[in-house]
PDB file of C-alpha atoms in Angstrom:
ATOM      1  CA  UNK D   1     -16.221  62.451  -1.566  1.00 38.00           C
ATOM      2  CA  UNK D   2     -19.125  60.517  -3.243  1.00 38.00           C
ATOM      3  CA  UNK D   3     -21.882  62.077  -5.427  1.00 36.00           C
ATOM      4  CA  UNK D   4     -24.018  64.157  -2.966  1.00 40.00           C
ATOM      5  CA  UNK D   5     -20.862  65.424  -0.828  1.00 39.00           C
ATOM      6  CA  UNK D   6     -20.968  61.972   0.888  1.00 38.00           C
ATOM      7  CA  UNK D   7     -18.503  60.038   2.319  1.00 36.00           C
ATOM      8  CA  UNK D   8     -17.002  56.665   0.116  1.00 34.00           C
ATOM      9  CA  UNK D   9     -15.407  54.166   1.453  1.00 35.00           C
ATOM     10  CA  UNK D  10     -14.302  51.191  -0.660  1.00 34.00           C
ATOM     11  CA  UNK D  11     -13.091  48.050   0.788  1.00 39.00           C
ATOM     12  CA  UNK D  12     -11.514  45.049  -0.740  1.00 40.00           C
ATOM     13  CA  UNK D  13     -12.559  42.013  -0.089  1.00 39.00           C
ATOM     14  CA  UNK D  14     -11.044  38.202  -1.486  1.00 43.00           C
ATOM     15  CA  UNK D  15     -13.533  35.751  -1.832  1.00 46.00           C
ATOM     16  CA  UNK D  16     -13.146  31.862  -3.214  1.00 46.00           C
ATOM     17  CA  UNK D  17     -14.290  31.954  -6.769  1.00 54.00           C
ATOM     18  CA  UNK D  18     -16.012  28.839  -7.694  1.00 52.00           C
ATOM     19  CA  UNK D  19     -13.300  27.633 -10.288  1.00 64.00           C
ATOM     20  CA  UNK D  20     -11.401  26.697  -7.221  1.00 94.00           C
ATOM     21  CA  UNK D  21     -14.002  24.685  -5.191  1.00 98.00           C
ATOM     22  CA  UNK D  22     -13.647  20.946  -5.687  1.00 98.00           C
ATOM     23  CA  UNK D  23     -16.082  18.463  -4.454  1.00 98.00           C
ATOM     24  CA  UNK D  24     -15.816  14.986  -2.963  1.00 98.00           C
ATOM     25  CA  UNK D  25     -18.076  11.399  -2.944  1.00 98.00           C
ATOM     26  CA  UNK D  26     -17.603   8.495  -0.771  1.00 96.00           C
ATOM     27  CA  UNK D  27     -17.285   5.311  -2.736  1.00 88.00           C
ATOM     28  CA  UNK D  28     -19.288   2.274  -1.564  1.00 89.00           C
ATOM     29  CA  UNK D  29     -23.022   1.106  -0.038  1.00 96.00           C
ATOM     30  CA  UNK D  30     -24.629   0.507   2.889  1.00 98.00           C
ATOM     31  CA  UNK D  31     -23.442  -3.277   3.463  1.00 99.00           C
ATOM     32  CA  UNK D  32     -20.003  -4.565   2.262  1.00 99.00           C
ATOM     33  CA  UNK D  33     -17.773  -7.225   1.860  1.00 99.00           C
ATOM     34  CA  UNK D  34     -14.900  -8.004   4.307  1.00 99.00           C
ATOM     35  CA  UNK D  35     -12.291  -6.346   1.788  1.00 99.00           C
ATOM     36  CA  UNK D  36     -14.061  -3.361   1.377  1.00 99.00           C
ATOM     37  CA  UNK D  37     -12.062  -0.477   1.572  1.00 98.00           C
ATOM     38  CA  UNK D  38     -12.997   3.554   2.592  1.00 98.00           C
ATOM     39  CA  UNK D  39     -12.822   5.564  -0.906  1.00 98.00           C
ATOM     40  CA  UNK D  40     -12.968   9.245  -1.041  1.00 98.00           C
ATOM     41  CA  UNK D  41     -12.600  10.543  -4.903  1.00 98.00           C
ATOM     42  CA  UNK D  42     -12.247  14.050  -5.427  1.00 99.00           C
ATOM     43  CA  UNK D  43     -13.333  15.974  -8.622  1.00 98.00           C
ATOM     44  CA  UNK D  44      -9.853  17.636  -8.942  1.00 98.00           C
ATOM     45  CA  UNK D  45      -6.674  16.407  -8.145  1.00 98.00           C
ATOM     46  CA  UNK D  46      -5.227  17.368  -4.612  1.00 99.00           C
ATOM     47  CA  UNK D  47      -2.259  19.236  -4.594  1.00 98.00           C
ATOM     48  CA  UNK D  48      -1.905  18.560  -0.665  1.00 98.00           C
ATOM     49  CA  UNK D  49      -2.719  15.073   0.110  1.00 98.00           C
ATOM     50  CA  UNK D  50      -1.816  15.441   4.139  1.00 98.00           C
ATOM     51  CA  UNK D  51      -4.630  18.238   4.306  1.00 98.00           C
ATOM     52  CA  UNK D  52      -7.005  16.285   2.845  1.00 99.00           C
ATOM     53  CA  UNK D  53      -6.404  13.044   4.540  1.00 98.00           C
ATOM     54  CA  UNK D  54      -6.299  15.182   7.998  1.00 98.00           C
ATOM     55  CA  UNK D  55     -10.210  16.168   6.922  1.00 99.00           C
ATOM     56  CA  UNK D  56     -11.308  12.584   6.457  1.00 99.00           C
ATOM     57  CA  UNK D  57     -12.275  10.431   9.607  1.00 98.00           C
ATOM     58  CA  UNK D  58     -12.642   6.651   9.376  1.00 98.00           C
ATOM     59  CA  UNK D  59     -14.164   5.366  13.057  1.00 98.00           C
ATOM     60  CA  UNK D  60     -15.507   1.676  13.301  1.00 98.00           C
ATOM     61  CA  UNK D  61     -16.871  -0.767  16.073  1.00 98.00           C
ATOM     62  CA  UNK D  62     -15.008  -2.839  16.874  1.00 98.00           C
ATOM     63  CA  UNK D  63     -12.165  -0.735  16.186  1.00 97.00           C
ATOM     64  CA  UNK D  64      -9.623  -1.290  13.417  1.00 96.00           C
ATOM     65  CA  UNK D  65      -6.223  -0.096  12.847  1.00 95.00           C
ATOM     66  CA  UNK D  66      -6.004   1.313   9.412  1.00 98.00           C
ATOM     67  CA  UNK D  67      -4.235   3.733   6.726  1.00 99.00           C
ATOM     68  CA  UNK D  68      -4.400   6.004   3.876  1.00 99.00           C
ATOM     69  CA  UNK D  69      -2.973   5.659   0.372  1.00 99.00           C
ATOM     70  CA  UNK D  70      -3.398   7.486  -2.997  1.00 98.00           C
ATOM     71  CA  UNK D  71      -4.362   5.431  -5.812  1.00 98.00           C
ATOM     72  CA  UNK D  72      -4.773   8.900  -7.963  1.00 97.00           C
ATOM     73  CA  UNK D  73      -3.565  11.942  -7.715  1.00 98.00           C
ATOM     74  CA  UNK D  74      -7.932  12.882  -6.629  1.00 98.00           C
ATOM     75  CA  UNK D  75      -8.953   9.197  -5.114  1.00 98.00           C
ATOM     76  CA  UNK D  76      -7.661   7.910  -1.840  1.00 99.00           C
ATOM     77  CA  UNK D  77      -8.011   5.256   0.263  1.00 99.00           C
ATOM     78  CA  UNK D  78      -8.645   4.112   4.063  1.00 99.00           C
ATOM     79  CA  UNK D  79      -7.850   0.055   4.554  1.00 98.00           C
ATOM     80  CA  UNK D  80      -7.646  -2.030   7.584  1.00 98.00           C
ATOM     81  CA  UNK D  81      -4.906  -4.016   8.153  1.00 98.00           C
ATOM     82  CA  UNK D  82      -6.765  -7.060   7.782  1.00 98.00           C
ATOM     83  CA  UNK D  83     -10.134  -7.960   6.243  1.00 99.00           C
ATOM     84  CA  UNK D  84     -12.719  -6.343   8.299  1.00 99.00           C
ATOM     85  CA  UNK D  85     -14.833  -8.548  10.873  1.00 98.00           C
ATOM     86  CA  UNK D  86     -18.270  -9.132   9.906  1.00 99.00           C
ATOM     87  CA  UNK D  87     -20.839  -7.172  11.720  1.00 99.00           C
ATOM     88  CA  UNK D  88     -18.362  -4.264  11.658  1.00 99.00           C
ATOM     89  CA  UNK D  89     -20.289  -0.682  11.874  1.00 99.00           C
ATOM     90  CA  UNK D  90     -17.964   1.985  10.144  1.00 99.00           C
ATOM     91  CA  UNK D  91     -18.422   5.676  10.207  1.00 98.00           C
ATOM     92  CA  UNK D  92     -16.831   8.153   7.816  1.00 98.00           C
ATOM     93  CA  UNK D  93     -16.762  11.967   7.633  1.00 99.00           C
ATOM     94  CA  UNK D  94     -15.067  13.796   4.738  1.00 99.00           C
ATOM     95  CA  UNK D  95     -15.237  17.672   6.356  1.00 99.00           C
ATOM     96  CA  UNK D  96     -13.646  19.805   4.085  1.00 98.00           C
ATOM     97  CA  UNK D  97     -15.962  22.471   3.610  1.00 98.00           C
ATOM     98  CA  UNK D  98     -13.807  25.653   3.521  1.00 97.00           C
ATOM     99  CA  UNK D  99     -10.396  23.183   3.611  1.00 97.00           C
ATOM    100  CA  UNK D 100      -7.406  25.194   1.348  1.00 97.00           C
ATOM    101  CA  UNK D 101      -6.888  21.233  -0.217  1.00 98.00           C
ATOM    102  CA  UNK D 102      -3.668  22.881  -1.875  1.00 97.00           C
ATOM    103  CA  UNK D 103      -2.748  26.136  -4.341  1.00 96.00           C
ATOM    104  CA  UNK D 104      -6.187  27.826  -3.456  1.00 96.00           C
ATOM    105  CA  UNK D 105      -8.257  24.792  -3.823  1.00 98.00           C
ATOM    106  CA  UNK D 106     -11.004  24.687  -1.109  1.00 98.00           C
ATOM    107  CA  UNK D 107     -13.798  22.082  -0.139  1.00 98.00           C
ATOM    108  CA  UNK D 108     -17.151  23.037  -1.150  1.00 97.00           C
ATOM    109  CA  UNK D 109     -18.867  20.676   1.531  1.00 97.00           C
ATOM    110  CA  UNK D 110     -18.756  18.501   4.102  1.00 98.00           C
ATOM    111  CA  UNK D 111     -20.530  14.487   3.575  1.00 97.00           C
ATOM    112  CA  UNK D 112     -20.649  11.442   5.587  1.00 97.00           C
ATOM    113  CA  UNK D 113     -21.121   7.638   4.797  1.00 97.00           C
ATOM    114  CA  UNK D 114     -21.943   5.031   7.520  1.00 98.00           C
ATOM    115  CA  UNK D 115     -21.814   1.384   6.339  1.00 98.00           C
ATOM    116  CA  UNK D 116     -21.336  -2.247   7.869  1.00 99.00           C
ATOM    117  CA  UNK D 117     -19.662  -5.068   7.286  1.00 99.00           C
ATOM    118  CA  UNK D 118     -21.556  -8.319   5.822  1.00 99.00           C
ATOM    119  CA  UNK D 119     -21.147 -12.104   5.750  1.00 99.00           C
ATOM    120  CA  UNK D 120     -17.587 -13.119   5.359  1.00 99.00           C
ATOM    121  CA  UNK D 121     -17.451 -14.291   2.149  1.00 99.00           C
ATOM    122  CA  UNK D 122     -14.588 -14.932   0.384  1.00 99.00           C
ATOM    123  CA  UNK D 123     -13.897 -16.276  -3.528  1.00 99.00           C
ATOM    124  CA  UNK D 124     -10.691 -18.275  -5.029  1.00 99.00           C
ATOM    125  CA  UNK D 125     -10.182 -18.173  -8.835  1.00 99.00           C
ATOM    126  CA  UNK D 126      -7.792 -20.705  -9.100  1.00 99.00           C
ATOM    127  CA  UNK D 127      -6.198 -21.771 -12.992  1.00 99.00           C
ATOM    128  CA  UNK D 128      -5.127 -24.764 -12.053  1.00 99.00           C
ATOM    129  CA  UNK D 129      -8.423 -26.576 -11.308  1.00 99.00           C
ATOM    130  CA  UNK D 130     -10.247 -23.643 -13.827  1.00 99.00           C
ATOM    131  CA  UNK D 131     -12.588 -22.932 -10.837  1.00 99.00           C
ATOM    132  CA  UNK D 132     -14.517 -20.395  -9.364  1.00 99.00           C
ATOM    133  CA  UNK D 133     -14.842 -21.618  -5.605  1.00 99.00           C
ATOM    134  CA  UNK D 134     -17.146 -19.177  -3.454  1.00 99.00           C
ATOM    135  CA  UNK D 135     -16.849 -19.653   0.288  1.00 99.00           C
ATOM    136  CA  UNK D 136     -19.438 -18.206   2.795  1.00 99.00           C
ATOM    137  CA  UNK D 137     -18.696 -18.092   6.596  1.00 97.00           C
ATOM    138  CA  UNK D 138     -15.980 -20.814   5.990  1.00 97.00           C
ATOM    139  CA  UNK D 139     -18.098 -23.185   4.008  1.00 99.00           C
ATOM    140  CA  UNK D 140     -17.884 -23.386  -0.120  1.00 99.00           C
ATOM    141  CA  UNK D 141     -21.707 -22.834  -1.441  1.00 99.00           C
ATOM    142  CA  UNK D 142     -20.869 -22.797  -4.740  1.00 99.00           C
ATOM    143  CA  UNK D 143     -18.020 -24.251  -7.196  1.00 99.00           C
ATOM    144  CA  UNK D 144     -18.428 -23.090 -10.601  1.00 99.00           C
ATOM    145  CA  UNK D 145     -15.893 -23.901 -13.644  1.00 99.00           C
ATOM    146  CA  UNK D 146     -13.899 -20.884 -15.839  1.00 99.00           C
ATOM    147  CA  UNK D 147     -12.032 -20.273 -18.348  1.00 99.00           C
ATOM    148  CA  UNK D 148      -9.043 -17.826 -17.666  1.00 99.00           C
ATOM    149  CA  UNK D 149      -6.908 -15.307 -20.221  1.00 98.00           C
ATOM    150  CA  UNK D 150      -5.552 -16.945 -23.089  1.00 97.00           C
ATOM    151  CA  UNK D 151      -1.289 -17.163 -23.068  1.00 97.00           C
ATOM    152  CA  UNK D 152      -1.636 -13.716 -24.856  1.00 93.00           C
ATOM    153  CA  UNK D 153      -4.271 -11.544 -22.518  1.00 94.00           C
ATOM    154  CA  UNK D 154      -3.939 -13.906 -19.303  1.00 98.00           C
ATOM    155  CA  UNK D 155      -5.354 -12.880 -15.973  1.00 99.00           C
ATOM    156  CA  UNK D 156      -3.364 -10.679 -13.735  1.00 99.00           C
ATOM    157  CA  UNK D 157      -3.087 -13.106 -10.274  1.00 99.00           C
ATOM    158  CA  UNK D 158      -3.393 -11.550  -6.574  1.00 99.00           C
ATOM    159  CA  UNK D 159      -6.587 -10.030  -4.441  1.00 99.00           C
ATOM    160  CA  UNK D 160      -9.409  -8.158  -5.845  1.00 99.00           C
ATOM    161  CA  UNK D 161     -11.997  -6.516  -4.462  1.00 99.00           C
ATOM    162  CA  UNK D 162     -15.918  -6.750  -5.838  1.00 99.00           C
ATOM    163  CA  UNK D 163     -17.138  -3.582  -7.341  1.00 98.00           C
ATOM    164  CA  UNK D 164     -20.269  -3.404  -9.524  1.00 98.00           C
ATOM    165  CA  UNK D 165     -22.882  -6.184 -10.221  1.00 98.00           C
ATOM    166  CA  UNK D 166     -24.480  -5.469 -13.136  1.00 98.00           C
ATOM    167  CA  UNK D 167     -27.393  -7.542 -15.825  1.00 98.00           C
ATOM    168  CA  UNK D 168     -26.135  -6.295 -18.723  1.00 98.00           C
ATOM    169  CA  UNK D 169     -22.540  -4.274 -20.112  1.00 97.00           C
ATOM    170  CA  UNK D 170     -21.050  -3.561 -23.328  1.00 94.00           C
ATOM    171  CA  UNK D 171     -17.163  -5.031 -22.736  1.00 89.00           C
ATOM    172  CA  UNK D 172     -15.588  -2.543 -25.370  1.00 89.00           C
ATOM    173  CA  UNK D 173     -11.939  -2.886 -25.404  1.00 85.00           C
ATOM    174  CA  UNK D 174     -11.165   0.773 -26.289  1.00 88.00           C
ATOM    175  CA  UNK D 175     -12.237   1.584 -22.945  1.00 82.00           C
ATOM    176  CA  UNK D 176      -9.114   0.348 -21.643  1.00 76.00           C
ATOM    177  CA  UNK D 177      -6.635   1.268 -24.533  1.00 81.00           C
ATOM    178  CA  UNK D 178      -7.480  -1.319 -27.126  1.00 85.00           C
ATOM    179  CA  UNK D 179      -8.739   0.143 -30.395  1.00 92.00           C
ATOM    180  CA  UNK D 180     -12.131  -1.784 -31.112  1.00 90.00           C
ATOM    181  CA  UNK D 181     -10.740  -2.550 -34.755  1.00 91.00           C
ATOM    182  CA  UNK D 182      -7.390  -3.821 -34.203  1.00 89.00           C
ATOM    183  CA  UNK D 183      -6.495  -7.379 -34.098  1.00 81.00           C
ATOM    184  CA  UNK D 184      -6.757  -7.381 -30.125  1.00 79.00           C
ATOM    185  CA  UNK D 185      -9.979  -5.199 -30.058  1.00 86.00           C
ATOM    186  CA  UNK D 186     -13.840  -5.968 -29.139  1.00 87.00           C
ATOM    187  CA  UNK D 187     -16.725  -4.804 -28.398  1.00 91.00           C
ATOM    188  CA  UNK D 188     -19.436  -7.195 -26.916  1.00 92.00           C
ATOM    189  CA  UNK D 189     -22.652  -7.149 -25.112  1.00 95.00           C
ATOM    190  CA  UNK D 190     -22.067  -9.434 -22.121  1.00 96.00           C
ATOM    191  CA  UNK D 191     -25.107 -10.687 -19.193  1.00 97.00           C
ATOM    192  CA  UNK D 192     -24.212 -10.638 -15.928  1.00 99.00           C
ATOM    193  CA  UNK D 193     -20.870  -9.371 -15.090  1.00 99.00           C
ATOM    194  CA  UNK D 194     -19.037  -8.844 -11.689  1.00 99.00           C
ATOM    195  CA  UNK D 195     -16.880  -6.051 -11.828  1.00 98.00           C
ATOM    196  CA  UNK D 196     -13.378  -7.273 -10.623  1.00 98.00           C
ATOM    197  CA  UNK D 197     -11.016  -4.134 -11.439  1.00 97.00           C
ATOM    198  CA  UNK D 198     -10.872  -0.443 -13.047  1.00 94.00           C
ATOM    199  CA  UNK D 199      -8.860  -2.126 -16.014  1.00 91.00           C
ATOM    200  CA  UNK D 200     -12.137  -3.986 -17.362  1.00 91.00           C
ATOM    201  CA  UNK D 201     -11.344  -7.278 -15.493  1.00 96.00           C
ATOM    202  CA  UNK D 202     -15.248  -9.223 -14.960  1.00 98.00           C
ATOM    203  CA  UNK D 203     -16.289 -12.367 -14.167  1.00 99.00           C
ATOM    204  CA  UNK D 204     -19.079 -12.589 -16.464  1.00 99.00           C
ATOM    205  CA  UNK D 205     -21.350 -15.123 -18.291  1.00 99.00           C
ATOM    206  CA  UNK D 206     -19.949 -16.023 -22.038  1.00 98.00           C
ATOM    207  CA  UNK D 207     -22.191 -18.569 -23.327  1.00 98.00           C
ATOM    208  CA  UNK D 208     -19.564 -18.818 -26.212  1.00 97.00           C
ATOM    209  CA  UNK D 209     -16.886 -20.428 -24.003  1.00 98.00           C
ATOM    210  CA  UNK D 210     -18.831 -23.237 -21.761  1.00 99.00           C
ATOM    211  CA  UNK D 211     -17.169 -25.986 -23.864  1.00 99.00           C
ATOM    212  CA  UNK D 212     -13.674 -24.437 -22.522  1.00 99.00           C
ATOM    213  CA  UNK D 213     -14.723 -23.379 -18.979  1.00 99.00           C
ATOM    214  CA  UNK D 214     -13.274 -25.662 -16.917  1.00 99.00           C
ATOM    215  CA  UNK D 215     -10.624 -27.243 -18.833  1.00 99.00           C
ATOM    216  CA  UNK D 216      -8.880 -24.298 -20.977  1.00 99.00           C
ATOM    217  CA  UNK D 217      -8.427 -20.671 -21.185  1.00 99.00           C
ATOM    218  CA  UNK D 218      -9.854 -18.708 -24.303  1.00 98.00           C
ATOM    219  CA  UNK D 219     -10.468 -15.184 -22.799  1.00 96.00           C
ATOM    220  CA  UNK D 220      -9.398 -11.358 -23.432  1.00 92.00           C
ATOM    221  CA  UNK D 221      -8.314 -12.030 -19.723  1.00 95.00           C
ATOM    222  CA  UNK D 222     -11.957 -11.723 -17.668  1.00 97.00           C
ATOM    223  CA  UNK D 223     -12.754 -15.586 -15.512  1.00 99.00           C
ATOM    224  CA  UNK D 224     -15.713 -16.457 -18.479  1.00 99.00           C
ATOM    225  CA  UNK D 225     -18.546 -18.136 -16.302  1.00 99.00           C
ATOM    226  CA  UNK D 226     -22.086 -19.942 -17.511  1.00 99.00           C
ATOM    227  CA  UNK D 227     -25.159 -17.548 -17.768  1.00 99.00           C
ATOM    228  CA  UNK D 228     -26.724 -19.217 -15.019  1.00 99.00           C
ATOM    229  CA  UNK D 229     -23.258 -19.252 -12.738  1.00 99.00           C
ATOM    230  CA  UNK D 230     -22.766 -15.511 -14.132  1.00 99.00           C
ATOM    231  CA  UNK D 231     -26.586 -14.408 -12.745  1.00 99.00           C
ATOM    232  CA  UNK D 232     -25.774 -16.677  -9.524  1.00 99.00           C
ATOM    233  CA  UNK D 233     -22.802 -14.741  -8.335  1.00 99.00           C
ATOM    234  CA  UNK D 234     -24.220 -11.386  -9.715  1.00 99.00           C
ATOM    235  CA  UNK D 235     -27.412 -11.785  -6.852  1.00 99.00           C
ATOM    236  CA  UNK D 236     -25.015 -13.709  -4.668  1.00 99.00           C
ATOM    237  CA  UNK D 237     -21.587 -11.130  -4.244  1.00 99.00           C
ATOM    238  CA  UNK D 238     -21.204  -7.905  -2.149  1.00 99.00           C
ATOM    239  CA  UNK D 239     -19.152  -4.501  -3.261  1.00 98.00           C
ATOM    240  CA  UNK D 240     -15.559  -5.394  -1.567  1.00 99.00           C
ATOM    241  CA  UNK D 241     -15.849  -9.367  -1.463  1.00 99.00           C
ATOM    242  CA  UNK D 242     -12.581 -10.275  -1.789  1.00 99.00           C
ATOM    243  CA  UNK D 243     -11.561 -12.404  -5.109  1.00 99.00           C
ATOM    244  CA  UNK D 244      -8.663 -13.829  -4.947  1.00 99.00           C
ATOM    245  CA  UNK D 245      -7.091 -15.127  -8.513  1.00 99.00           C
ATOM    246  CA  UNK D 246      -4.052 -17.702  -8.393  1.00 99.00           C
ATOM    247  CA  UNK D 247      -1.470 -19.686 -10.629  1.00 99.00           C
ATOM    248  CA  UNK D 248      -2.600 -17.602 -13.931  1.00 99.00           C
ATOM    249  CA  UNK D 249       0.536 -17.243 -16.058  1.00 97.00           C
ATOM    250  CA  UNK D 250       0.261 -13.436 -15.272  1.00 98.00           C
ATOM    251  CA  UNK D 251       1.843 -10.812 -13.098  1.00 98.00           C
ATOM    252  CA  UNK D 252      -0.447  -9.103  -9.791  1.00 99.00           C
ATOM    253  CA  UNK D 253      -2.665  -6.707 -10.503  1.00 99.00           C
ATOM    254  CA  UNK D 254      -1.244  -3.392  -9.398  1.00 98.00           C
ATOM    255  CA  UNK D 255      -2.356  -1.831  -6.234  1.00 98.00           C
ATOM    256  CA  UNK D 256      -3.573   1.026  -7.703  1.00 97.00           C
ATOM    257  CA  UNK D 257      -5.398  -0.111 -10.154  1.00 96.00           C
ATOM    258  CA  UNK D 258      -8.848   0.702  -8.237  1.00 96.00           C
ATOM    259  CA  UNK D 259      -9.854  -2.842  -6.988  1.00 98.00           C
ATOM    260  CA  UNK D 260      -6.092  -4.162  -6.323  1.00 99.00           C
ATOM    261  CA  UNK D 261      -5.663  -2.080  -2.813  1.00 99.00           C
ATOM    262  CA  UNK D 262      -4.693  -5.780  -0.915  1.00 99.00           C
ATOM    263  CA  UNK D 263      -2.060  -6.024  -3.615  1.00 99.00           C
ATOM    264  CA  UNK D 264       0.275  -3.388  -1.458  1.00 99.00           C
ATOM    265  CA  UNK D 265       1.918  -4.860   1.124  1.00 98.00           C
ATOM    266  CA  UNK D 266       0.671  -3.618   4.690  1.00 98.00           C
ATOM    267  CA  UNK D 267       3.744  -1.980   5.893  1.00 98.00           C
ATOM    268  CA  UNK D 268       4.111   0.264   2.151  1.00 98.00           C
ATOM    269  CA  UNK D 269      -0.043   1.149   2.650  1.00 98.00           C
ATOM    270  CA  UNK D 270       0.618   2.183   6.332  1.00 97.00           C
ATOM    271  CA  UNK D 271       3.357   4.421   5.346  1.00 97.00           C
ATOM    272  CA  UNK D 272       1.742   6.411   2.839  1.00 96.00           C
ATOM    273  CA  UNK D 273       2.421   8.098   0.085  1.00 97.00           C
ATOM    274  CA  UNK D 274       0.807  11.545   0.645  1.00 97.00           C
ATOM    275  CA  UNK D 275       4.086  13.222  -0.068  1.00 91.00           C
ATOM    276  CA  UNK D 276       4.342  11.831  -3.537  1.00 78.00           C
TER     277      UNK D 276
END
């Protein structure tokens, strides 16, 4: 009996505290390049990667066979089979609002992302001719020279995909394990830069290697371009153009390395690796 002589009756309730609620954001923009693959990155890992793949939809017209793959233990990826047809429309929904993700982790909301495929437009970086050759619905519109990695940072060979385009970026080599102050180490402003991988790989301009571009390689392992060939392919690229890089004394980029997803073989991506 309560205060009063009245009746108390307590109940128990569980409710999802907000330490376990994890959120999600779709990688990409509204128009993309032909390689251009579906990213969902979560802001926790997942501890079960088949419920949270089972909450993501990936529909597209025309339609295209595709699969997931984990490049984190809290990013993974959709990819076609095949570079996407330009023109494509692609729809995707991530619903995992109220989702158990995995050891009492839950979705906080649900979010959506339509896009569509652009020109087809694909670039070879190619060390033997030190070239930069950008083709555009099958014709080359541009043919600009480079200078690769240097025998002791050269670049890592295979397909890229575009990510950011940016004016201006501060290449600092302790971003990607390299102490500014060691012997390998920098830390330079750079104009124009097209982000090539999640390991600091850019084609960028470097005004202070146009008397090698072309003929030798000098770099910390980023394709060094002109200013004025840096700012053309900056204003001229698309997030997920492919890139691909060949006969660099270098092995592929890994797969997972963010922008390396057409570095795994089709028939490992299409098997998955949610159980991992």
């Amino acid at each position: 009996m309560g205060v009063g002589g009245r009746s108390v009756v307590s109940q128990r309730f569980t409710t999802t505290s907000p330490e376990s609620l994890t959120s999600a954001a779709i990688l990409g923009e509204k128009t993309v390049g032909i390689a251009h693959t579906v990213g969902v990155r979560f802001a926790d890992p997942i501890p079960d990667r088949k419920k949270a793949q089972a909450a993501i939809t990936v529909s597209s017209d025309p339609q295209m066979r595709g699969a997931f793959y984990w490049i984190s233990d809290s990013e993974v990826r959709w990819r076609p089979e095949r570079f996407w047809t330009p023109g494509t429309k692609v729809s995707v929904a991530v619903n995992i609002y109220g989702v158990d993700l995995g050891d009492g982790l839950y979705g906080d909301e649900n979010l959506s992302y339509d896009f569509t495929i652009g020109r087809a437009q694909e670039i070879v970086a190619d060390d033997n001719t030190k070239t930069i050759v950008v083709k555009r619905d099958g014709k080359v519109i541009r043919t600009m020279p480079t200078s690769f990695g240097k025998d002791s940072t050269p670049t890592p060979r295979g397909i890229y995909m575009i990510g950011d385009r940016v004016e201006h970026i501060i290449m600092d080599s302790s971003t990607y394990g390299v102490p500014v102050e060691s012997a390998a180490g920098y830390r330079t402003p750079v104009q124009w830069a097209v982000q090539m991988s999640y390991s600091g790989i850019y084609m960028h301009g470097a005004p202070w290697s146009m008397s090698a571009q072309g003929s030798s390689n000098v770099s910390n392992g980023c394709p060094n371009l002109s200013p004025t060939d840096a700012e053309w392919l900056v204003k001229n690229t698309l997030r997920g153009d492919p890139v691909t890089v060949k006969n660099t004394n270098a092995d592929t980029l890994p797969g997972v390395d963010g922008l390396g997803d057409w570095n795994i073989p089709w028939p490992q991506w299409k098997n998955g690796n949610a159980d991992t």
